[in-house]
PDB file of C-alpha atoms in Angstrom:
ATOM      1  CA  GLU A  27       0.000   0.000   0.000  1.00 87.00           C
ATOM      2  CA  THR A  28       1.025   3.585  -0.631  1.00 93.00           C
ATOM      3  CA  PHE A  29      -0.264   6.789   0.899  1.00 93.00           C
ATOM      4  CA  ALA A  30      -0.919  10.474   0.321  1.00 96.00           C
ATOM      5  CA  LEU A  31      -1.180  13.108   3.057  1.00 97.00           C
ATOM      6  CA  ILE A  32      -3.045  16.401   3.089  1.00 97.00           C
ATOM      7  CA  GLY A  33      -2.214  18.870   5.848  1.00 98.00           C
ATOM      8  CA  HIS A  34      -4.096  22.076   6.628  1.00 98.00           C
ATOM      9  CA  SER A  35      -2.554  24.847   8.767  1.00 97.00           C
ATOM     10  CA  THR A  36      -0.884  23.113  11.740  1.00 95.00           C
ATOM     11  CA  GLY A  37      -1.401  19.881   9.824  1.00 97.00           C
ATOM     12  CA  CYS A  38       1.264  21.193   7.443  1.00 98.00           C
ATOM     13  CA  GLN A  39       3.791  21.173  10.285  1.00 97.00           C
ATOM     14  CA  ASN A  40       2.631  17.675  11.205  1.00 97.00           C
ATOM     15  CA  SER A  41       3.275  16.468   7.661  1.00 98.00           C
ATOM     16  CA  ILE A  42       6.755  18.006   7.535  1.00 98.00           C
ATOM     17  CA  HIS A  43       7.564  16.515  10.949  1.00 97.00           C
ATOM     18  CA  PHE A  44       6.245  13.094   9.941  1.00 98.00           C
ATOM     19  CA  ILE A  45       8.519  12.802   6.910  1.00 97.00           C
ATOM     20  CA  LYS A  46      11.559  13.366   9.125  1.00 96.00           C
ATOM     21  CA  HIS A  47      10.538  11.485  12.257  1.00 97.00           C
ATOM     22  CA  GLY A  48       7.802   9.043  11.243  1.00 97.00           C
ATOM     23  CA  ASP A  49       8.001   5.279  10.877  1.00 97.00           C
ATOM     24  CA  ASN A  50      10.542   4.710   8.110  1.00 97.00           C
ATOM     25  CA  GLU A  51       8.480   2.118   6.255  1.00 97.00           C
ATOM     26  CA  ILE A  52       5.368   4.311   6.197  1.00 97.00           C
ATOM     27  CA  VAL A  53       7.421   7.349   5.166  1.00 97.00           C
ATOM     28  CA  LYS A  54       8.763   5.355   2.200  1.00 97.00           C
ATOM     29  CA  ARG A  55       5.203   4.461   1.218  1.00 96.00           C
ATOM     30  CA  THR A  56       4.049   8.080   1.385  1.00 97.00           C
ATOM     31  CA  LYS A  57       4.183   9.225  -2.229  1.00 97.00           C
ATOM     32  CA  ALA A  58       2.389  12.577  -2.160  1.00 97.00           C
ATOM     33  CA  ILE A  59       1.840  15.397   0.313  1.00 98.00           C
ATOM     34  CA  ALA A  60      -0.335  18.473  -0.124  1.00 98.00           C
ATOM     35  CA  LEU A  61       0.141  21.392   2.250  1.00 98.00           C
ATOM     36  CA  GLN A  62      -2.760  23.839   2.380  1.00 98.00           C
ATOM     37  CA  ALA A  63      -1.959  27.060   4.266  1.00 98.00           C
ATOM     38  CA  PRO A  64       1.596  26.328   5.480  1.00 98.00           C
ATOM     39  CA  VAL A  65       1.768  29.487   7.584  1.00 98.00           C
ATOM     40  CA  SER A  66       3.781  30.569  10.609  1.00 98.00           C
ATOM     41  CA  ASP A  67       2.002  30.324  13.954  1.00 97.00           C
ATOM     42  CA  ARG A  68       4.761  32.449  15.452  1.00 97.00           C
ATOM     43  CA  GLU A  69       4.488  35.369  13.044  1.00 98.00           C
ATOM     44  CA  HIS A  70       0.751  35.581  13.577  1.00 96.00           C
ATOM     45  CA  ALA A  71       1.153  35.343  17.354  1.00 96.00           C
ATOM     46  CA  MET A  72       3.745  38.133  17.328  1.00 97.00           C
ATOM     47  CA  LEU A  73       0.954  40.551  16.401  1.00 95.00           C
ATOM     48  CA  GLU A  74      -0.749  39.907  19.743  1.00 94.00           C
ATOM     49  CA  PRO A  75      -0.093  42.485  22.512  1.00 93.00           C
ATOM     50  CA  ASN A  76       0.984  39.921  25.134  1.00 96.00           C
ATOM     51  CA  TYR A  77       3.189  37.823  22.858  1.00 97.00           C
ATOM     52  CA  GLU A  78       6.541  38.523  24.546  1.00 97.00           C
ATOM     53  CA  GLU A  79       5.064  38.151  28.022  1.00 98.00           C
ATOM     54  CA  ASN A  80       3.512  34.791  27.143  1.00 98.00           C
ATOM     55  CA  VAL A  81       6.699  33.454  25.563  1.00 98.00           C
ATOM     56  CA  GLN A  82       8.801  34.526  28.535  1.00 98.00           C
ATOM     57  CA  TYR A  83       6.379  32.838  30.932  1.00 98.00           C
ATOM     58  CA  ALA A  84       6.419  29.617  28.901  1.00 98.00           C
ATOM     59  CA  ARG A  85      10.219  29.668  28.800  1.00 98.00           C
ATOM     60  CA  SER A  86      10.381  30.104  32.577  1.00 98.00           C
ATOM     61  CA  LEU A  87       8.141  27.076  33.079  1.00 98.00           C
ATOM     62  CA  ARG A  88      10.251  25.010  30.702  1.00 98.00           C
ATOM     63  CA  ASP A  89      13.511  26.100  32.305  1.00 98.00           C
ATOM     64  CA  ASP A  90      12.127  25.134  35.726  1.00 98.00           C
ATOM     65  CA  GLY A  91      11.348  21.646  34.457  1.00 98.00           C
ATOM     66  CA  LYS A  92       7.631  22.402  34.228  1.00 98.00           C
ATOM     67  CA  GLY A  93       7.177  22.289  30.476  1.00 98.00           C
ATOM     68  CA  GLU A  94       4.065  20.134  30.821  1.00 98.00           C
ATOM     69  CA  GLU A  95       2.323  22.736  32.989  1.00 98.00           C
ATOM     70  CA  MET A  96      -0.635  24.455  31.339  1.00 98.00           C
ATOM     71  CA  MET A  97      -0.419  28.008  30.060  1.00 98.00           C
ATOM     72  CA  PRO A  98      -2.954  30.607  31.283  1.00 97.00           C
ATOM     73  CA  ARG A  99      -6.242  30.671  29.392  1.00 95.00           C
ATOM     74  CA  SER A 100      -5.436  34.134  28.072  1.00 95.00           C
ATOM     75  CA  ALA A 101      -2.294  32.879  26.306  1.00 96.00           C
ATOM     76  CA  PHE A 102      -3.933  30.642  23.713  1.00 96.00           C
ATOM     77  CA  TRP A 103      -7.342  29.827  22.292  1.00 93.00           C
ATOM     78  CA  ALA A 104      -7.188  26.208  23.492  1.00 95.00           C
ATOM     79  CA  PRO A 105      -5.646  24.394  26.473  1.00 97.00           C
ATOM     80  CA  ILE A 106      -1.910  24.112  25.830  1.00 98.00           C
ATOM     81  CA  THR A 107       1.223  23.186  27.753  1.00 98.00           C
ATOM     82  CA  ALA A 108       4.202  25.493  27.996  1.00 98.00           C
ATOM     83  CA  SER A 109       6.353  23.177  25.876  1.00 98.00           C
ATOM     84  CA  ARG A 110       3.754  22.933  23.121  1.00 98.00           C
ATOM     85  CA  PHE A 111       3.210  26.689  23.250  1.00 98.00           C
ATOM     86  CA  LEU A 112       6.927  27.247  22.670  1.00 98.00           C
ATOM     87  CA  SER A 113       7.067  24.749  19.827  1.00 98.00           C
ATOM     88  CA  LEU A 114       4.452  26.836  18.017  1.00 97.00           C
ATOM     89  CA  GLN A 115       5.279  30.383  19.049  1.00 97.00           C
ATOM     90  CA  ASP A 116       8.942  30.673  20.015  1.00 98.00           C
ATOM     91  CA  LEU A 117      11.651  31.586  17.517  1.00 97.00           C
ATOM     92  CA  GLY A 118      13.195  28.327  16.368  1.00 96.00           C
ATOM     93  CA  GLY A 119      10.474  26.239  18.011  1.00 97.00           C
ATOM     94  CA  SER A 120      10.041  22.703  16.739  1.00 96.00           C
ATOM     95  CA  ASP A 121       7.055  23.828  14.618  1.00 97.00           C
ATOM     96  CA  ASP A 122       8.745  26.970  13.279  1.00 98.00           C
ATOM     97  CA  PHE A 123       8.993  25.769   9.672  1.00 98.00           C
ATOM     98  CA  PHE A 124       7.323  28.491   7.619  1.00 98.00           C
ATOM     99  CA  SER A 125       8.323  31.880   9.073  1.00 98.00           C
ATOM    100  CA  SER A 126       9.291  34.592   6.606  1.00 98.00           C
ATOM    101  CA  ASP A 127      11.985  36.000   8.921  1.00 97.00           C
ATOM    102  CA  LEU A 128      14.022  32.785   8.776  1.00 97.00           C
ATOM    103  CA  ASP A 129      16.895  33.112   6.320  1.00 97.00           C
ATOM    104  CA  ASP A 130      17.390  30.684   3.446  1.00 95.00           C
ATOM    105  CA  ASP A 131      19.872  28.521   5.349  1.00 96.00           C
ATOM    106  CA  GLU A 132      17.516  28.264   8.326  1.00 97.00           C
ATOM    107  CA  LEU A 133      14.635  27.265   6.073  1.00 97.00           C
ATOM    108  CA  LYS A 134      16.797  24.674   4.365  1.00 96.00           C
ATOM    109  CA  GLN A 135      17.837  23.203   7.727  1.00 96.00           C
ATOM    110  CA  ARG A 136      14.160  22.758   8.578  1.00 97.00           C
ATOM    111  CA  LEU A 137      12.803  21.665   5.202  1.00 97.00           C
ATOM    112  CA  SER A 138      15.478  20.098   2.991  1.00 95.00           C
ATOM    113  CA  HIS A 139      14.600  16.580   4.157  1.00 96.00           C
ATOM    114  CA  ILE A 140      11.527  16.883   1.929  1.00 96.00           C
ATOM    115  CA  GLY A 141      13.734  16.910  -1.159  1.00 95.00           C
ATOM    116  CA  LYS A 142      15.649  13.872   0.060  1.00 94.00           C
ATOM    117  CA  TRP A 143      12.403  12.017   0.776  1.00 96.00           C
ATOM    118  CA  GLY A 144      10.971  12.877  -2.622  1.00 95.00           C
ATOM    119  CA  GLN A 145      14.066  11.892  -4.543  1.00 94.00           C
ATOM    120  CA  ALA A 146      14.501   8.619  -2.661  1.00 94.00           C
ATOM    121  CA  ASN A 147      10.866   7.569  -2.991  1.00 95.00           C
ATOM    122  CA  ASN A 148       9.742   9.140  -6.274  1.00 93.00           C
ATOM    123  CA  ALA A 149       7.370  11.319  -4.273  1.00 96.00           C
ATOM    124  CA  ARG A 150       6.027  14.846  -4.676  1.00 96.00           C
ATOM    125  CA  LEU A 151       4.747  17.688  -2.518  1.00 97.00           C
ATOM    126  CA  LEU A 152       2.300  20.480  -3.307  1.00 98.00           C
ATOM    127  CA  ALA A 153       2.513  23.675  -1.228  1.00 98.00           C
ATOM    128  CA  ALA A 154      -0.651  25.773  -1.585  1.00 98.00           C
ATOM    129  CA  PHE A 155      -0.623  29.301  -0.165  1.00 98.00           C
ATOM    130  CA  SER A 156      -3.569  31.699  -0.023  1.00 98.00           C
ATOM    131  CA  GLY A 157      -3.048  35.261  -1.162  1.00 97.00           C
ATOM    132  CA  GLN A 158      -5.582  36.582   1.363  1.00 97.00           C
ATOM    133  CA  ASP A 159      -4.671  34.320   4.291  1.00 97.00           C
ATOM    134  CA  GLU A 160      -5.815  36.185   7.392  1.00 97.00           C
ATOM    135  CA  TYR A 161      -3.214  34.466   9.579  1.00 97.00           C
ATOM    136  CA  VAL A 162      -0.267  35.873   7.629  1.00 97.00           C
ATOM    137  CA  PRO A 163       0.891  39.407   8.523  1.00 97.00           C
ATOM    138  CA  SER A 164       0.170  41.928   5.779  1.00 95.00           C
ATOM    139  CA  SER A 165       3.872  42.818   5.677  1.00 96.00           C
ATOM    140  CA  VAL A 166       4.792  39.351   4.376  1.00 97.00           C
ATOM    141  CA  ASN A 167       5.299  38.916   0.636  1.00 98.00           C
ATOM    142  CA  LYS A 168       3.335  35.692   0.303  1.00 97.00           C
ATOM    143  CA  GLU A 169       4.430  34.880  -3.247  1.00 97.00           C
ATOM    144  CA  ARG A 170       8.084  35.318  -2.319  1.00 97.00           C
ATOM    145  CA  LEU A 171       7.680  33.271   0.857  1.00 98.00           C
ATOM    146  CA  LEU A 172       6.041  30.413  -1.038  1.00 97.00           C
ATOM    147  CA  GLN A 173       8.910  30.330  -3.525  1.00 96.00           C
ATOM    148  CA  ARG A 174      11.452  30.331  -0.685  1.00 96.00           C
ATOM    149  CA  LEU A 175       9.682  27.482   1.122  1.00 97.00           C
ATOM    150  CA  CYS A 176       9.639  25.328  -2.003  1.00 96.00           C
ATOM    151  CA  GLY A 177      13.249  26.236  -2.734  1.00 95.00           C
ATOM    152  CA  ALA A 178      14.273  25.105   0.747  1.00 96.00           C
ATOM    153  CA  MET A 179      12.410  21.821   0.342  1.00 96.00           C
ATOM    154  CA  ASN A 180      13.924  21.190  -3.069  1.00 95.00           C
ATOM    155  CA  GLY A 181      17.372  21.995  -1.699  1.00 86.00           C
ATOM    156  CA  GLY A 182      17.546  18.502  -0.266  1.00 65.00           C
ATOM    157  CA  SER A 183      17.554  16.798  -3.665  1.00 63.00           C
ATOM    158  CA  ASN A 184      21.053  16.443  -5.073  1.00 61.00           C
ATOM    159  CA  ASP A 185      20.006  16.453  -8.716  1.00 61.00           C
ATOM    160  CA  GLY A 186      17.942  19.647  -8.747  1.00 58.00           C
ATOM    161  CA  SER A 187      14.621  17.803  -8.788  1.00 71.00           C
ATOM    162  CA  ASN A 188      11.536  19.911  -8.144  1.00 89.00           C
ATOM    163  CA  ILE A 189      10.016  17.711  -5.479  1.00 95.00           C
ATOM    164  CA  ALA A 190       7.969  20.590  -4.040  1.00 97.00           C
ATOM    165  CA  SER A 191       5.690  22.605  -6.323  1.00 96.00           C
ATOM    166  CA  PRO A 192       4.075  25.931  -5.366  1.00 97.00           C
ATOM    167  CA  LEU A 193       0.434  26.883  -5.835  1.00 98.00           C
ATOM    168  CA  MET A 194      -0.653  30.444  -5.063  1.00 98.00           C
ATOM    169  CA  ILE A 195      -4.413  30.838  -4.711  1.00 98.00           C
ATOM    170  CA  GLU A 196      -4.561  34.594  -5.093  1.00 96.00           C
ATOM    171  CA  LYS A 197      -7.945  35.325  -3.520  1.00 95.00           C
ATOM    172  CA  GLY A 198      -8.013  32.408  -1.111  1.00 97.00           C
ATOM    173  CA  ASN A 199      -8.386  32.772   2.642  1.00 97.00           C
ATOM    174  CA  HIS A 200      -6.904  30.489   5.285  1.00 98.00           C
ATOM    175  CA  ASN A 201      -9.378  27.634   4.892  1.00 97.00           C
ATOM    176  CA  LEU A 202     -10.427  28.225   1.255  1.00 97.00           C
ATOM    177  CA  SER A 203     -14.020  28.870   2.280  1.00 96.00           C
ATOM    178  CA  CYS A 204     -14.844  31.406  -0.447  1.00 91.00           C
ATOM    179  CA  GLY A 205     -15.770  30.982  -4.095  1.00 91.00           C
ATOM    180  CA  ASP A 206     -14.157  28.162  -6.035  1.00 94.00           C
ATOM    181  CA  ASP A 207     -10.821  28.340  -4.197  1.00 96.00           C
ATOM    182  CA  SER A 208     -11.263  24.894  -2.682  1.00 96.00           C
ATOM    183  CA  ALA A 209     -11.950  23.454  -6.146  1.00 97.00           C
ATOM    184  CA  VAL A 210      -8.671  24.948  -7.406  1.00 97.00           C
ATOM    185  CA  PHE A 211      -6.823  23.236  -4.570  1.00 98.00           C
ATOM    186  CA  VAL A 212      -8.598  19.905  -5.066  1.00 97.00           C
ATOM    187  CA  ALA A 213      -7.781  19.952  -8.786  1.00 97.00           C
ATOM    188  CA  ALA A 214      -4.101  20.569  -8.022  1.00 97.00           C
ATOM    189  CA  VAL A 215      -4.094  17.731  -5.485  1.00 97.00           C
ATOM    190  CA  ALA A 216      -5.719  15.422  -8.035  1.00 95.00           C
ATOM    191  CA  LYS A 217      -3.005  16.250 -10.554  1.00 95.00           C
ATOM    192  CA  ILE A 218      -0.133  15.509  -8.197  1.00 94.00           C
ATOM    193  CA  ILE A 219      -1.788  12.251  -7.151  1.00 93.00           C
ATOM    194  CA  ASP A 220      -2.213  11.273 -10.802  1.00 92.00           C
ATOM    195  CA  ASP A 221       1.479  12.008 -11.336  1.00 91.00           C
ATOM    196  CA  VAL A 222       2.677   9.697  -8.574  1.00 90.00           C
ATOM    197  CA  PHE A 223      -0.130   7.122  -8.726  1.00 84.00           C
ATOM    198  CA  PRO A 224      -0.553   6.469 -12.461  1.00 74.00           C
ATOM    199  CA  PRO A 225      -3.771   4.684 -13.452  1.00 70.00           C
ATOM    200  CA  GLN A 226      -3.501   0.914 -13.518  1.00 68.00           C
ATOM    201  CA  VAL A 227      -3.863  -0.608 -16.966  1.00 64.00           C
ATOM    202  CA  SER A 228      -5.913  -3.789 -16.891  1.00 62.00           C
TER     203      SER A 228
END
């Protein structure tokens, strides 16, 4: 059996993490990944007025060996431990894959394993970014960021293969809930699946 993954928002981080740390046999059988809204939790959180205070508090809990203690309700929209909070919202946290303020080398350190996975397993990845994503700061050049993310992923292939392909959905929001944006994404996913799972000839 072979598999395809689709990750939305934080699910994009999960997919990237899985390819590096997941069960080796299942990773080999994963032939396609689609990332929809691979955005930075940290950059969005940095717009909040209590961001620095929350991060400092989470760091203090972690440094005191209390990383599994819960953060205050005001710090996050859902119950969350200090360690998980830092993975999402601290600079260089374990989920900090897609931030625009990371330089090219930092992005490559976090993402180049995608190119190695794709080359080794004849696999492909689609990265779909929304031009009107409400969780991305307005100061971020989304088109440029998408190209940099794909470039970092492809940097892991030693033959220049384009394992990761970009898709910019210009008018799309974070969850593609308007117009025919979701249909555009589904069509792109169908194409990449057709590429890696060719129809069986009977």
